[in-house]
Amino acid sequence: QVQLAEAGGGLVQAGGSLRLSCAAAGRTFSRHAMGWFRQAPGKEREFVATIARSEDRTYYVDSVKGRFTISRDDAKNTVYLQMNSLKPEDTAIYYCAAAWVDINYSVNRYDYKYWGQGTQVTVSS
Protein backbone atom coordinates (compact mmCIF):
# COMPACT_ATOMS: atom_id res chain seq x y z
CA GLN A 1 0.00 0.00 0.00
CA VAL A 2 1.31 3.46 -0.94
CA GLN A 3 -0.24 6.70 0.25
CA LEU A 4 0.65 9.86 -1.67
CA ALA A 5 0.41 13.50 -0.63
CA GLU A 6 1.16 16.39 -2.99
CA ALA A 7 2.34 19.84 -1.95
CA GLY A 8 3.65 23.00 -3.57
CA GLY A 9 0.77 24.19 -5.69
CA GLY A 10 -0.37 27.78 -5.75
CA LEU A 11 -0.95 30.90 -7.80
CA VAL A 12 1.85 32.17 -10.01
CA GLN A 13 2.16 34.64 -12.87
CA ALA A 14 2.90 33.46 -16.38
CA GLY A 15 6.61 32.87 -16.80
CA GLY A 16 7.04 31.95 -13.15
CA SER A 17 8.04 28.69 -11.51
CA LEU A 18 6.66 26.23 -9.00
CA ARG A 19 8.04 23.03 -7.53
CA LEU A 20 5.57 20.32 -6.67
CA SER A 21 6.48 17.52 -4.31
CA CYS A 22 4.77 14.23 -3.60
CA ALA A 23 5.63 12.35 -0.42
CA ALA A 24 4.89 8.64 -0.28
CA ALA A 25 4.08 6.63 2.82
CA GLY A 26 4.93 2.96 2.47
CA ARG A 27 7.93 0.72 2.13
CA THR A 28 7.80 0.03 -1.59
CA PHE A 29 8.33 3.49 -3.10
CA SER A 30 11.51 2.57 -5.01
CA ARG A 31 9.67 -0.30 -6.74
CA HIS A 32 7.15 2.02 -8.36
CA ALA A 33 7.42 4.14 -11.46
CA MET A 34 6.02 7.55 -10.57
CA GLY A 35 4.01 9.95 -12.66
CA TRP A 36 2.44 13.37 -12.64
CA PHE A 37 -0.92 13.99 -14.26
CA ARG A 38 -3.13 17.06 -14.43
CA GLN A 39 -6.78 17.84 -14.91
CA ALA A 40 -8.14 21.18 -16.01
CA PRO A 41 -11.83 22.11 -15.53
CA GLY A 42 -14.02 20.31 -18.05
CA LYS A 43 -11.14 18.25 -19.42
CA GLU A 44 -9.89 14.71 -19.07
CA ARG A 45 -6.99 13.93 -16.76
CA GLU A 46 -3.85 13.99 -18.86
CA PHE A 47 -0.34 12.65 -18.52
CA VAL A 48 2.39 15.18 -17.75
CA ALA A 49 5.58 13.30 -16.82
CA THR A 50 6.86 9.96 -15.62
CA ILE A 51 10.07 8.68 -14.09
CA ALA A 52 11.08 5.03 -14.09
CA ARG A 53 11.65 2.98 -10.98
CA SER A 54 15.31 2.64 -9.93
CA GLU A 55 16.69 4.64 -12.85
CA ASP A 56 16.65 8.12 -14.26
CA ARG A 57 14.61 7.46 -17.39
CA THR A 58 11.98 10.15 -17.83
CA TYR A 59 9.28 11.01 -20.35
CA TYR A 60 7.16 14.13 -20.83
CA VAL A 61 4.11 15.22 -22.74
CA ASP A 62 5.20 17.45 -25.62
CA SER A 63 3.56 20.56 -24.19
CA VAL A 64 5.87 20.62 -21.13
CA LYS A 65 9.14 19.39 -22.63
CA GLY A 66 11.97 21.76 -21.85
CA ARG A 67 9.94 23.50 -19.12
CA PHE A 68 9.12 20.76 -16.58
CA THR A 69 11.49 18.32 -14.88
CA ILE A 70 10.48 15.24 -12.93
CA SER A 71 12.86 13.73 -10.39
CA ARG A 72 12.75 11.33 -7.48
CA ASP A 73 14.59 10.81 -4.21
CA ASP A 74 14.07 7.24 -3.10
CA ALA A 75 15.81 7.89 0.23
CA LYS A 76 13.09 10.44 1.01
CA ASN A 77 10.23 8.57 -0.69
CA THR A 78 9.51 11.71 -2.67
CA VAL A 79 8.95 12.64 -6.30
CA TYR A 80 9.20 16.20 -7.58
CA LEU A 81 7.96 18.21 -10.52
CA GLN A 82 9.90 21.40 -11.21
CA MET A 83 7.79 23.64 -13.42
CA ASN A 84 9.41 26.62 -15.13
CA SER A 85 8.16 29.13 -17.69
CA LEU A 86 4.61 28.43 -16.63
CA LYS A 87 1.77 29.31 -18.97
CA PRO A 88 -1.94 29.93 -18.27
CA GLU A 89 -2.72 26.67 -20.06
CA ASP A 90 -0.78 24.82 -17.35
CA THR A 91 -3.56 25.72 -14.91
CA ALA A 92 -4.99 22.49 -13.49
CA ILE A 93 -5.11 20.21 -10.50
CA TYR A 94 -1.88 18.22 -10.49
CA TYR A 95 -1.87 14.64 -9.24
CA CYS A 96 1.03 12.34 -8.50
CA ALA A 97 0.61 8.63 -8.97
CA ALA A 98 2.49 5.38 -8.35
CA ALA A 99 2.36 2.65 -10.96
CA TRP A 100 1.82 -1.04 -10.44
CA VAL A 101 5.12 -2.66 -9.44
CA ASP A 102 5.56 -4.53 -12.74
CA ILE A 103 5.45 -1.29 -14.75
CA ASN A 104 8.86 0.30 -15.40
CA TYR A 105 7.32 3.58 -16.53
CA SER A 106 4.14 4.56 -18.33
CA VAL A 107 2.19 7.44 -19.86
CA ASN A 108 -1.09 5.55 -19.42
CA ARG A 109 -3.14 6.57 -16.39
CA TYR A 110 -4.57 3.05 -16.10
CA ASP A 111 -1.08 1.71 -15.33
CA TYR A 112 -1.10 3.71 -12.09
CA LYS A 113 -2.46 2.10 -8.97
CA TYR A 114 -2.10 4.80 -6.27
CA TRP A 115 -3.09 8.44 -6.53
CA GLY A 116 -2.71 11.52 -4.39
CA GLN A 117 -5.49 13.98 -3.68
CA GLY A 118 -4.08 16.63 -6.00
CA THR A 119 -2.75 20.16 -5.66
CA GLN A 120 -4.08 23.20 -7.51
CA VAL A 121 -1.78 25.13 -9.83
CA THR A 122 -3.11 28.41 -11.21
CA VAL A 123 -1.12 30.47 -13.70
CA SER A 124 -2.34 33.99 -14.31
CA SER A 125 -1.70 35.88 -17.55
Coordinates of C-alpha atoms in Angstrom, one line a residue:
Q1 CA 0.0 0.0 0.0
V2 CA 1.3 3.5 -0.9
Q3 CA -0.2 6.7 0.2
L4 CA 0.6 9.9 -1.7
A5 CA 0.4 13.5 -0.6
E6 CA 1.2 16.4 -3.0
A7 CA 2.3 19.8 -2.0
G8 CA 3.7 23.0 -3.6
G9 CA 0.8 24.2 -5.7
G10 CA -0.4 27.8 -5.7
L11 CA -1.0 30.9 -7.8
V12 CA 1.9 32.2 -10.0
Q13 CA 2.2 34.6 -12.9
A14 CA 2.9 33.5 -16.4
G15 CA 6.6 32.9 -16.8
G16 CA 7.0 31.9 -13.2
S17 CA 8.0 28.7 -11.5
L18 CA 6.7 26.2 -9.0
R19 CA 8.0 23.0 -7.5
L20 CA 5.6 20.3 -6.7
S21 CA 6.5 17.5 -4.3
C22 CA 4.8 14.2 -3.6
A23 CA 5.6 12.3 -0.4
A24 CA 4.9 8.6 -0.3
A25 CA 4.1 6.6 2.8
G26 CA 4.9 3.0 2.5
R27 CA 7.9 0.7 2.1
T28 CA 7.8 0.0 -1.6
F29 CA 8.3 3.5 -3.1
S30 CA 11.5 2.6 -5.0
R31 CA 9.7 -0.3 -6.7
H32 CA 7.2 2.0 -8.4
A33 CA 7.4 4.1 -11.5
M34 CA 6.0 7.6 -10.6
G35 CA 4.0 9.9 -12.7
W36 CA 2.4 13.4 -12.6
F37 CA -0.9 14.0 -14.3
R38 CA -3.1 17.1 -14.4
Q39 CA -6.8 17.8 -14.9
A40 CA -8.1 21.2 -16.0
P41 CA -11.8 22.1 -15.5
G42 CA -14.0 20.3 -18.0
K43 CA -11.1 18.3 -19.4
E44 CA -9.9 14.7 -19.1
R45 CA -7.0 13.9 -16.8
E46 CA -3.8 14.0 -18.9
F47 CA -0.3 12.6 -18.5
V48 CA 2.4 15.2 -17.7
A49 CA 5.6 13.3 -16.8
T50 CA 6.9 10.0 -15.6
I51 CA 10.1 8.7 -14.1
A52 CA 11.1 5.0 -14.1
R53 CA 11.7 3.0 -11.0
S54 CA 15.3 2.6 -9.9
E55 CA 16.7 4.6 -12.8
D56 CA 16.6 8.1 -14.3
R57 CA 14.6 7.5 -17.4
T58 CA 12.0 10.1 -17.8
Y59 CA 9.3 11.0 -20.3
Y60 CA 7.2 14.1 -20.8
V61 CA 4.1 15.2 -22.7
D62 CA 5.2 17.5 -25.6
S63 CA 3.6 20.6 -24.2
V64 CA 5.9 20.6 -21.1
K65 CA 9.1 19.4 -22.6
G66 CA 12.0 21.8 -21.9
R67 CA 9.9 23.5 -19.1
F68 CA 9.1 20.8 -16.6
T69 CA 11.5 18.3 -14.9
I70 CA 10.5 15.2 -12.9
S71 CA 12.9 13.7 -10.4
R72 CA 12.8 11.3 -7.5
D73 CA 14.6 10.8 -4.2
D74 CA 14.1 7.2 -3.1
A75 CA 15.8 7.9 0.2
K76 CA 13.1 10.4 1.0
N77 CA 10.2 8.6 -0.7
T78 CA 9.5 11.7 -2.7
V79 CA 9.0 12.6 -6.3
Y80 CA 9.2 16.2 -7.6
L81 CA 8.0 18.2 -10.5
Q82 CA 9.9 21.4 -11.2
M83 CA 7.8 23.6 -13.4
N84 CA 9.4 26.6 -15.1
S85 CA 8.2 29.1 -17.7
L86 CA 4.6 28.4 -16.6
K87 CA 1.8 29.3 -19.0
P88 CA -1.9 29.9 -18.3
E89 CA -2.7 26.7 -20.1
D90 CA -0.8 24.8 -17.3
T91 CA -3.6 25.7 -14.9
A92 CA -5.0 22.5 -13.5
I93 CA -5.1 20.2 -10.5
Y94 CA -1.9 18.2 -10.5
Y95 CA -1.9 14.6 -9.2
C96 CA 1.0 12.3 -8.5
A97 CA 0.6 8.6 -9.0
A98 CA 2.5 5.4 -8.4
A99 CA 2.4 2.7 -11.0
W100 CA 1.8 -1.0 -10.4
V101 CA 5.1 -2.7 -9.4
D102 CA 5.6 -4.5 -12.7
I103 CA 5.4 -1.3 -14.7
N104 CA 8.9 0.3 -15.4
Y105 CA 7.3 3.6 -16.5
S106 CA 4.1 4.6 -18.3
V107 CA 2.2 7.4 -19.9
N108 CA -1.1 5.5 -19.4
R109 CA -3.1 6.6 -16.4
Y110 CA -4.6 3.1 -16.1
D111 CA -1.1 1.7 -15.3
Y112 CA -1.1 3.7 -12.1
K113 CA -2.5 2.1 -9.0
Y114 CA -2.1 4.8 -6.3
W115 CA -3.1 8.4 -6.5
G116 CA -2.7 11.5 -4.4
Q117 CA -5.5 14.0 -3.7
G118 CA -4.1 16.6 -6.0
T119 CA -2.8 20.2 -5.7
Q120 CA -4.1 23.2 -7.5
V121 CA -1.8 25.1 -9.8
T122 CA -3.1 28.4 -11.2
V123 CA -1.1 30.5 -13.7
S124 CA -2.3 34.0 -14.3
S125 CA -1.7 35.9 -17.5

